[in-house]
Each structure stands twice: as C-alpha cells, then as structure tokens.
Short mmCIF file of C-alpha atoms in Angstrom, two decimals:
data_model
loop_
_atom_site.label_atom_id
_atom_site.label_comp_id
_atom_site.label_asym_id
_atom_site.label_seq_id
_atom_site.Cartn_x
_atom_site.Cartn_y
_atom_site.Cartn_z
CA UNK H 1 -0.59 8.75 32.28
CA UNK H 2 1.99 10.65 30.20
CA UNK H 3 1.30 10.16 26.49
CA UNK H 4 4.09 10.31 23.90
CA UNK H 5 4.14 13.40 21.71
CA UNK H 6 2.81 12.37 18.30
CA UNK H 7 5.40 14.55 16.57
CA UNK H 8 8.07 12.36 18.11
CA UNK H 9 6.44 9.28 16.52
CA UNK H 10 6.33 10.60 12.95
CA UNK H 11 9.75 9.18 11.97
CA UNK H 12 8.72 5.68 13.06
CA UNK H 13 6.18 5.60 10.23
CA UNK H 14 8.43 6.72 7.41
CA UNK H 15 9.26 3.28 5.96
CA UNK H 16 5.58 2.24 5.90
CA UNK H 17 4.53 5.56 4.35
CA UNK H 18 7.20 5.31 1.68
CA UNK H 19 6.19 1.74 0.84
CA UNK H 20 2.56 2.76 0.55
CA UNK H 21 3.46 5.82 -1.57
CA UNK H 22 5.56 3.61 -3.89
CA UNK H 23 2.68 1.17 -4.20
CA UNK H 24 0.38 4.01 -5.29
CA UNK H 25 2.76 5.91 -7.58
CA UNK H 26 5.12 3.13 -8.79
CA UNK H 27 7.85 5.83 -8.83
CA UNK H 28 10.42 6.28 -6.05
CA UNK H 29 11.03 9.95 -6.46
CA UNK H 30 7.30 10.81 -6.73
CA UNK H 31 6.69 8.62 -3.67
CA UNK H 32 9.42 10.46 -1.69
CA UNK H 33 7.79 13.79 -2.61
CA UNK H 34 4.42 12.52 -1.51
CA UNK H 35 5.83 11.30 1.82
CA UNK H 36 7.46 14.69 2.35
CA UNK H 37 4.17 16.47 1.56
CA UNK H 38 2.41 14.14 3.94
CA UNK H 39 4.89 14.91 6.76
CA UNK H 40 4.61 18.63 6.23
CA UNK H 41 0.80 18.42 6.34
CA UNK H 42 0.90 16.21 9.37
CA UNK H 43 3.39 18.39 11.24
CA UNK H 44 1.45 21.53 10.44
CA UNK H 45 -1.94 20.10 11.49
CA UNK H 46 -1.00 17.59 14.17
CA UNK H 47 -1.96 19.88 17.07
CA UNK H 48 -5.31 20.93 15.54
CA UNK H 49 -6.52 17.85 13.63
CA UNK H 50 -4.94 14.79 15.20
CA UNK H 51 -6.69 13.31 18.24
CA UNK H 52 -4.17 12.04 20.79
CA UNK H 53 -4.76 8.35 21.62
CA UNK H 54 -5.94 7.53 18.14
CA UNK H 55 -4.02 5.66 15.45
CA UNK H 56 -1.30 8.04 14.21
CA UNK H 57 -0.22 5.65 11.49
CA UNK H 58 -3.77 5.43 10.07
CA UNK H 59 -4.00 9.23 10.16
CA UNK H 60 -0.70 9.60 8.23
CA UNK H 61 -1.78 6.96 5.67
CA UNK H 62 -5.06 8.86 5.18
CA UNK H 63 -3.16 12.12 4.56
CA UNK H 64 -0.87 10.32 2.09
CA UNK H 65 -3.78 8.66 0.28
CA UNK H 66 -5.67 11.96 0.01
CA UNK H 67 -2.50 13.69 -1.28
CA UNK H 68 -2.13 10.98 -3.92
CA UNK H 69 -5.69 11.30 -5.18
CA UNK H 70 -5.59 15.11 -5.07
CA UNK H 71 -2.43 15.01 -7.20
CA UNK H 72 -4.03 12.60 -9.63
CA UNK H 73 -7.06 14.80 -10.07
CA UNK H 74 -4.77 17.76 -10.77
CA UNK H 75 -2.89 15.81 -13.45
CA UNK H 76 -6.17 14.68 -15.12
CA UNK H 77 -4.43 11.74 -16.75
CA UNK H 78 -2.30 8.84 -15.73
CA UNK H 79 0.98 7.92 -17.38
CA UNK H 80 1.05 4.24 -18.19
CA UNK H 81 4.09 2.15 -17.37
CA UNK H 82 3.75 0.00 -20.53
CA UNK H 83 7.38 -1.16 -20.58
CA UNK H 84 7.51 -1.73 -16.86
CA UNK H 85 10.46 0.62 -16.49
CA UNK H 86 9.18 2.23 -13.34
CA UNK H 87 7.98 -1.07 -11.85
CA UNK H 88 11.30 -2.70 -12.38
CA UNK H 89 13.05 0.04 -10.36
CA UNK H 90 10.84 -0.31 -7.30
CA UNK H 91 12.65 -3.02 -5.35
CA UNK H 92 15.47 -5.53 -5.44
CA UNK H 93 14.44 -9.06 -6.31
CA UNK H 94 14.37 -11.11 -3.09
CA UNK H 95 16.91 -13.89 -2.76
CA UNK H 96 14.83 -16.99 -2.65
CA UNK H 97 14.44 -20.03 -4.83
CA UNK H 98 10.62 -20.22 -4.86
CA UNK H 99 8.83 -20.47 -8.18
CA UNK H 100 7.12 -17.09 -7.59
CA UNK H 101 9.62 -14.36 -8.45
CA UNK H 102 9.22 -10.85 -7.31
CA UNK H 103 9.23 -9.46 -10.82
CA UNK H 104 6.32 -11.78 -11.74
CA UNK H 105 4.49 -10.62 -8.62
CA UNK H 106 5.13 -6.92 -9.40
CA UNK H 107 3.86 -7.32 -12.99
CA UNK H 108 0.72 -9.10 -11.80
CA UNK H 109 0.17 -6.63 -8.97
CA UNK H 110 0.49 -3.71 -11.44
CA UNK H 111 -2.33 -5.21 -13.50
CA UNK H 112 -4.81 -4.97 -10.63
CA UNK H 113 -7.17 -1.98 -10.45
CA UNK H 114 -5.89 0.82 -8.14
CA UNK H 115 -8.63 0.12 -5.56
CA UNK H 116 -7.60 -3.49 -5.26
CA UNK H 117 -3.89 -2.68 -5.02
CA UNK H 118 -4.63 -0.11 -2.36
CA UNK H 119 -6.79 -2.58 -0.29
CA UNK H 120 -4.10 -5.27 -0.54
CA UNK H 121 -1.32 -2.92 0.51
CA UNK H 122 -3.30 -1.52 3.44
CA UNK H 123 -4.71 -4.81 4.74
CA UNK H 124 -2.07 -7.23 3.57
CA UNK H 125 1.30 -5.62 3.48
CA UNK H 126 0.81 -2.77 5.91
CA UNK H 127 -1.16 -4.80 8.52
CA UNK H 128 -4.15 -2.47 8.95
CA UNK H 129 -7.45 -4.05 9.93
CA UNK H 130 -10.29 -4.03 7.41
CA UNK H 131 -11.91 -1.43 9.59
CA UNK H 132 -8.92 0.84 9.62
CA UNK H 133 -8.43 0.47 5.84
CA UNK H 134 -12.10 1.20 5.20
CA UNK H 135 -11.90 4.33 7.37
CA UNK H 136 -8.75 5.58 5.50
CA UNK H 137 -10.46 4.97 2.16
CA UNK H 138 -13.83 6.38 3.27
CA UNK H 139 -15.63 3.25 2.20
CA UNK H 140 -17.59 0.46 3.93
CA UNK H 141 -15.71 -2.43 5.58
CA UNK H 142 -17.45 -4.80 3.13
CA UNK H 143 -16.05 -2.82 0.21
CA UNK H 144 -12.47 -3.18 1.48
CA UNK H 145 -12.98 -6.89 2.10
CA UNK H 146 -14.40 -7.28 -1.39
CA UNK H 147 -11.55 -5.37 -3.00
CA UNK H 148 -8.90 -7.32 -1.11
CA UNK H 149 -10.56 -10.69 -1.94
CA UNK H 150 -10.99 -9.87 -5.58
CA UNK H 151 -7.41 -8.63 -5.75
CA UNK H 152 -6.08 -11.87 -4.16
CA UNK H 153 -8.19 -13.97 -6.54
CA UNK H 154 -6.95 -12.00 -9.56
CA UNK H 155 -3.31 -12.28 -8.37
CA UNK H 156 -3.73 -16.04 -8.01
CA UNK H 157 -5.15 -16.20 -11.54
CA UNK H 158 -2.47 -13.93 -13.07
CA UNK H 159 0.29 -15.89 -11.40
CA UNK H 160 -1.19 -19.19 -12.56
CA UNK H 161 -1.39 -20.58 -9.01
CA UNK H 162 -3.62 -23.49 -7.91
CA UNK H 163 -5.18 -23.71 -4.47
CA UNK H 164 -3.31 -26.95 -3.73
CA UNK H 165 0.03 -25.57 -4.89
CA UNK H 166 2.60 -24.68 -2.29
CA UNK H 167 4.12 -21.27 -2.50
CA UNK H 168 7.69 -20.87 -1.34
CA UNK H 169 8.29 -17.25 -0.47
CA UNK H 170 10.51 -15.59 2.09
CA UNK H 171 9.02 -12.12 1.69
CA UNK H 172 6.43 -11.67 4.43
CA UNK H 173 4.86 -8.60 2.82
CA UNK H 174 4.30 -10.51 -0.42
CA UNK H 175 2.85 -13.41 1.48
CA UNK H 176 0.54 -11.12 3.44
CA UNK H 177 -0.80 -9.48 0.25
CA UNK H 178 -1.47 -12.68 -1.61
CA UNK H 179 -2.56 -14.91 1.29
CA UNK H 180 -6.31 -15.39 1.47
CA UNK H 181 -7.77 -15.22 4.95
CA UNK H 182 -7.55 -18.63 6.60
CA UNK H 183 -5.95 -20.27 3.55
CA UNK H 184 -3.65 -23.12 4.53
CA UNK H 185 -2.42 -23.77 1.00
CA UNK H 186 -0.03 -20.85 1.08
#
C-alpha cells in the first residue's frame, strides 16, 4: 500500500496548529511565530523522528506544545493580559443570539489554569482523544480527564450556568470545549 508523504500533509494541519498556538499564547503574532517554528522543526526532523503510519497531527501538536513551554522557560515570566487587550483581538464574535457571548467565554476561559485550558483545547476543540492528549502532554490519561473535567466545571461556574439551563450556541468548537461528556443539558 502506497502511503502519503507526511511532508505533503503538513499544510492540512496549519489551521488547527494556529488555533492551538493562539489558545496557548493569546497573541496572534506570537502564535504565528510558534507555528512557523513548529513547521521548521517538523520539516527538518520528519524523516528521522516521525514514524510513518502514526498520528502526524498529534506529533505536530506535541512539537508546538514543547516549543511553547521551552519559550516560556526562556522568558522566566509571563506577561499578564489584565485589560484583556490580547484576548479581545483573538477572534471575531460569532453571530448568534444565544445568551453566552464569545467575549464572555474568552474571559472565563482565560481565567482557567494553563493545564486546564490546554486539556480543553486538545480534547474539546481539537478533537483529540484523552489518550492522544495525555501522550502529547506526557501525563497520565486520568490527569487529562481530570484537567478537562475541572476546566469544564470551572467554566460552567464562571459563566453562571446551571445544569438544567439550555445553551444556545452555533460555535461547535465552543460547544465541544464546554460540553461535559454525556451531558444532555447542553
């Protein structure tokens, strides 16, 4: 069976990589730089470090995540987005009439610890399995499940939602992040 060259597939993963980078950095230009660094590292090492037949997207996300944490260690401090200037510039508010507005969601999401945001982005918005996310983050599957569940619970609390309250959203990524497994109230 003739397998597709992984280098040909790199471009397919750019939107997901950029979205993940933005969720980590909360800054579009920094995110773009990280995605570029990720692609350079992937292109350079794809023949020696990537195993054909495995999940290329997960491998790219792992490179991006490692690049992010390496950069953070180098900076030795994190710049707070107290006024929400960077957060406000991340995306255009979706056009829906539901009571949960994207700006409210972004503010609440920004209040979560980095580990919970990361778990929700990987498992919820990016569609990785708990196992894949755990592998990318080098933690146990239970740790990823716990982070995602605590993040969902905290978002529900921050957004003042009740379990019996219907949520009218059109943004599937937002729904995926906030939706608890098996919850029918969303």
